[in-house]
JSON list of C-alpha atoms in Angstrom, two decimals:
[
{"chain": "A", "resi": 629, "resn": "LYS", "atom": "CA", "xyz": [133.77, 73.51, 96.38]},
{"chain": "A", "resi": 630, "resn": "PHE", "atom": "CA", "xyz": [133.06, 76.97, 98.12]},
{"chain": "A", "resi": 631, "resn": "LEU", "atom": "CA", "xyz": [135.12, 79.59, 99.77]},
{"chain": "A", "resi": 632, "resn": "TYR", "atom": "CA", "xyz": [133.75, 81.75, 102.69]},
{"chain": "A", "resi": 633, "resn": "VAL", "atom": "CA", "xyz": [135.42, 85.10, 103.84]},
{"chain": "A", "resi": 634, "resn": "SER", "atom": "CA", "xyz": [134.19, 87.62, 106.37]},
{"chain": "A", "resi": 635, "resn": "ASN", "atom": "CA", "xyz": [134.37, 91.32, 105.51]},
{"chain": "A", "resi": 636, "resn": "ARG", "atom": "CA", "xyz": [134.71, 93.56, 108.45]},
{"chain": "A", "resi": 637, "resn": "GLY", "atom": "CA", "xyz": [134.09, 96.79, 106.78]},
{"chain": "A", "resi": 638, "resn": "GLU", "atom": "CA", "xyz": [131.00, 95.62, 105.18]},
{"chain": "A", "resi": 639, "resn": "ASN", "atom": "CA", "xyz": [129.95, 93.25, 108.04]},
{"chain": "A", "resi": 640, "resn": "THR", "atom": "CA", "xyz": [129.14, 90.39, 105.66]},
{"chain": "A", "resi": 641, "resn": "LEU", "atom": "CA", "xyz": [130.11, 86.93, 104.70]},
{"chain": "A", "resi": 642, "resn": "ALA", "atom": "CA", "xyz": [130.91, 86.50, 101.06]},
{"chain": "A", "resi": 643, "resn": "VAL", "atom": "CA", "xyz": [130.54, 83.01, 99.37]},
{"chain": "A", "resi": 644, "resn": "PHE", "atom": "CA", "xyz": [132.63, 82.09, 96.22]},
{"chain": "A", "resi": 645, "resn": "ALA", "atom": "CA", "xyz": [132.34, 78.95, 94.28]},
{"chain": "A", "resi": 646, "resn": "VAL", "atom": "CA", "xyz": [135.95, 77.45, 93.32]},
{"chain": "A", "resi": 647, "resn": "GLN", "atom": "CA", "xyz": [135.86, 76.84, 89.61]},
{"chain": "A", "resi": 648, "resn": "PRO", "atom": "CA", "xyz": [137.88, 73.87, 88.08]},
{"chain": "A", "resi": 649, "resn": "ASP", "atom": "CA", "xyz": [140.37, 76.25, 86.78]},
{"chain": "A", "resi": 650, "resn": "GLY", "atom": "CA", "xyz": [140.88, 77.57, 90.47]},
{"chain": "A", "resi": 651, "resn": "LYS", "atom": "CA", "xyz": [139.38, 80.72, 89.78]},
{"chain": "A", "resi": 652, "resn": "VAL", "atom": "CA", "xyz": [136.43, 82.00, 92.30]},
{"chain": "A", "resi": 653, "resn": "ALA", "atom": "CA", "xyz": [132.83, 83.09, 91.25]},
{"chain": "A", "resi": 654, "resn": "HIS", "atom": "CA", "xyz": [131.08, 85.51, 93.87]},
{"chain": "A", "resi": 655, "resn": "ILE", "atom": "CA", "xyz": [127.90, 83.88, 94.33]},
{"chain": "A", "resi": 656, "resn": "GLN", "atom": "CA", "xyz": [126.62, 85.71, 97.54]},
{"chain": "A", "resi": 657, "resn": "SER", "atom": "CA", "xyz": [127.10, 88.30, 100.32]},
{"chain": "A", "resi": 658, "resn": "ILE", "atom": "CA", "xyz": [125.04, 87.90, 103.30]},
{"chain": "A", "resi": 659, "resn": "SER", "atom": "CA", "xyz": [125.03, 90.39, 106.37]},
{"chain": "A", "resi": 660, "resn": "THR", "atom": "CA", "xyz": [126.48, 88.85, 109.51]},
{"chain": "A", "resi": 661, "resn": "GLU", "atom": "CA", "xyz": [123.75, 90.88, 111.50]},
{"chain": "A", "resi": 662, "resn": "GLY", "atom": "CA", "xyz": [126.36, 92.62, 113.73]},
{"chain": "A", "resi": 663, "resn": "ASP", "atom": "CA", "xyz": [129.59, 94.69, 113.85]},
{"chain": "A", "resi": 664, "resn": "PHE", "atom": "CA", "xyz": [133.14, 93.46, 113.30]},
{"chain": "A", "resi": 665, "resn": "PRO", "atom": "CA", "xyz": [132.88, 89.62, 112.09]},
{"chain": "A", "resi": 666, "resn": "ARG", "atom": "CA", "xyz": [135.46, 88.29, 113.92]},
{"chain": "A", "resi": 667, "resn": "ASP", "atom": "CA", "xyz": [135.50, 84.60, 113.30]},
{"chain": "A", "resi": 668, "resn": "PHE", "atom": "CA", "xyz": [133.26, 81.89, 111.85]},
{"chain": "A", "resi": 669, "resn": "ASN", "atom": "CA", "xyz": [133.13, 78.02, 111.56]},
{"chain": "A", "resi": 670, "resn": "LEU", "atom": "CA", "xyz": [131.13, 75.30, 110.02]},
{"chain": "A", "resi": 671, "resn": "ASP", "atom": "CA", "xyz": [129.65, 72.29, 111.92]},
{"chain": "A", "resi": 672, "resn": "ALA", "atom": "CA", "xyz": [131.00, 68.70, 111.38]},
{"chain": "A", "resi": 673, "resn": "ASP", "atom": "CA", "xyz": [128.59, 68.06, 108.63]},
{"chain": "A", "resi": 674, "resn": "ASP", "atom": "CA", "xyz": [129.16, 71.39, 106.96]},
{"chain": "A", "resi": 675, "resn": "SER", "atom": "CA", "xyz": [125.59, 72.11, 107.32]},
{"chain": "A", "resi": 676, "resn": "TYR", "atom": "CA", "xyz": [125.67, 75.26, 109.55]},
{"chain": "A", "resi": 677, "resn": "LEU", "atom": "CA", "xyz": [127.87, 78.24, 109.95]},
{"chain": "A", "resi": 678, "resn": "LEU", "atom": "CA", "xyz": [128.24, 80.27, 113.23]},
{"chain": "A", "resi": 679, "resn": "ALA", "atom": "CA", "xyz": [129.62, 83.70, 112.61]},
{"chain": "A", "resi": 680, "resn": "SER", "atom": "CA", "xyz": [130.79, 85.91, 115.77]},
{"chain": "A", "resi": 681, "resn": "ASN", "atom": "CA", "xyz": [130.79, 89.78, 115.65]},
{"chain": "A", "resi": 682, "resn": "GLN", "atom": "CA", "xyz": [133.30, 91.06, 118.12]},
{"chain": "A", "resi": 683, "resn": "ASN", "atom": "CA", "xyz": [132.15, 94.75, 118.51]},
{"chain": "A", "resi": 684, "resn": "SER", "atom": "CA", "xyz": [128.30, 93.80, 118.77]},
{"chain": "A", "resi": 685, "resn": "ASP", "atom": "CA", "xyz": [128.84, 91.20, 121.07]},
{"chain": "A", "resi": 686, "resn": "ASN", "atom": "CA", "xyz": [126.63, 88.48, 119.05]},
{"chain": "A", "resi": 687, "resn": "LEU", "atom": "CA", "xyz": [126.69, 85.45, 117.26]},
{"chain": "A", "resi": 688, "resn": "THR", "atom": "CA", "xyz": [124.68, 84.71, 113.94]},
{"chain": "A", "resi": 689, "resn": "LEU", "atom": "CA", "xyz": [123.81, 81.15, 113.08]},
{"chain": "A", "resi": 690, "resn": "TYR", "atom": "CA", "xyz": [123.11, 80.03, 109.06]},
{"chain": "A", "resi": 691, "resn": "PHE", "atom": "CA", "xyz": [122.11, 77.08, 107.24]},
{"chain": "A", "resi": 692, "resn": "ARG", "atom": "CA", "xyz": [124.65, 76.15, 104.29]},
{"chain": "A", "resi": 693, "resn": "ASP", "atom": "CA", "xyz": [123.27, 74.62, 101.12]},
{"chain": "A", "resi": 694, "resn": "ALA", "atom": "CA", "xyz": [125.72, 71.85, 100.35]},
{"chain": "A", "resi": 695, "resn": "ASP", "atom": "CA", "xyz": [124.81, 71.85, 96.47]},
{"chain": "A", "resi": 696, "resn": "THR", "atom": "CA", "xyz": [124.90, 75.64, 96.03]},
{"chain": "A", "resi": 697, "resn": "GLY", "atom": "CA", "xyz": [127.20, 76.95, 98.93]},
{"chain": "A", "resi": 698, "resn": "ARG", "atom": "CA", "xyz": [124.79, 79.56, 99.66]},
{"chain": "A", "resi": 699, "resn": "LEU", "atom": "CA", "xyz": [123.87, 80.58, 103.20]},
{"chain": "A", "resi": 700, "resn": "THR", "atom": "CA", "xyz": [120.37, 81.23, 104.73]},
{"chain": "A", "resi": 701, "resn": "LEU", "atom": "CA", "xyz": [119.96, 83.30, 108.04]},
{"chain": "A", "resi": 702, "resn": "LEU", "atom": "CA", "xyz": [118.41, 81.08, 110.91]},
{"chain": "A", "resi": 703, "resn": "GLN", "atom": "CA", "xyz": [119.10, 82.97, 114.00]},
{"chain": "A", "resi": 704, "resn": "LYS", "atom": "CA", "xyz": [120.78, 86.52, 114.94]},
{"chain": "A", "resi": 705, "resn": "ASP", "atom": "CA", "xyz": [121.47, 88.40, 117.88]},
{"chain": "A", "resi": 706, "resn": "VAL", "atom": "CA", "xyz": [122.71, 85.62, 119.97]},
{"chain": "A", "resi": 707, "resn": "LYS", "atom": "CA", "xyz": [124.42, 87.41, 122.88]},
{"chain": "A", "resi": 708, "resn": "CYS", "atom": "CA", "xyz": [128.18, 86.57, 123.25]},
{"chain": "A", "resi": 709, "resn": "PRO", "atom": "CA", "xyz": [130.77, 89.16, 125.08]},
{"chain": "A", "resi": 710, "resn": "GLU", "atom": "CA", "xyz": [133.27, 90.22, 122.80]},
{"chain": "A", "resi": 711, "resn": "PRO", "atom": "CA", "xyz": [133.70, 86.77, 120.79]},
{"chain": "A", "resi": 712, "resn": "VAL", "atom": "CA", "xyz": [136.95, 86.44, 118.94]},
{"chain": "A", "resi": 713, "resn": "CYS", "atom": "CA", "xyz": [136.96, 82.72, 117.95]},
{"chain": "A", "resi": 714, "resn": "VAL", "atom": "CA", "xyz": [134.45, 80.09, 117.14]},
{"chain": "A", "resi": 715, "resn": "GLN", "atom": "CA", "xyz": [135.30, 76.72, 118.25]},
{"chain": "A", "resi": 716, "resn": "LEU", "atom": "CA", "xyz": [132.47, 74.03, 117.68]},
{"chain": "A", "resi": 717, "resn": "ARG", "atom": "CA", "xyz": [132.55, 70.79, 119.53]},
{"chain": "A", "resi": 718, "resn": "ASN", "atom": "CA", "xyz": [132.17, 68.03, 117.17]},
{"chain": "A", "resi": 719, "resn": "GLU", "atom": "CA", "xyz": [130.84, 64.96, 118.83]}
]
């Protein structure tokens, strides 16, 4: 239903709704609260998204609304040296 992409030049995550015809509609852009978003991943329930910012050495956590696809900032500035990949443990 939704497509998420990182924009390194803007340091944002963009959210798109996938339409029935396969086209996408932009519904949100939200700051990654850091520099050079390298990777992001959803948790097992698709309720949370964790983004990593390589040049600013931090992680940012968002809540994901399953109905709208929109992201809400929950926590920023979690220190992590040069993150390049987000791998979540699914238990």
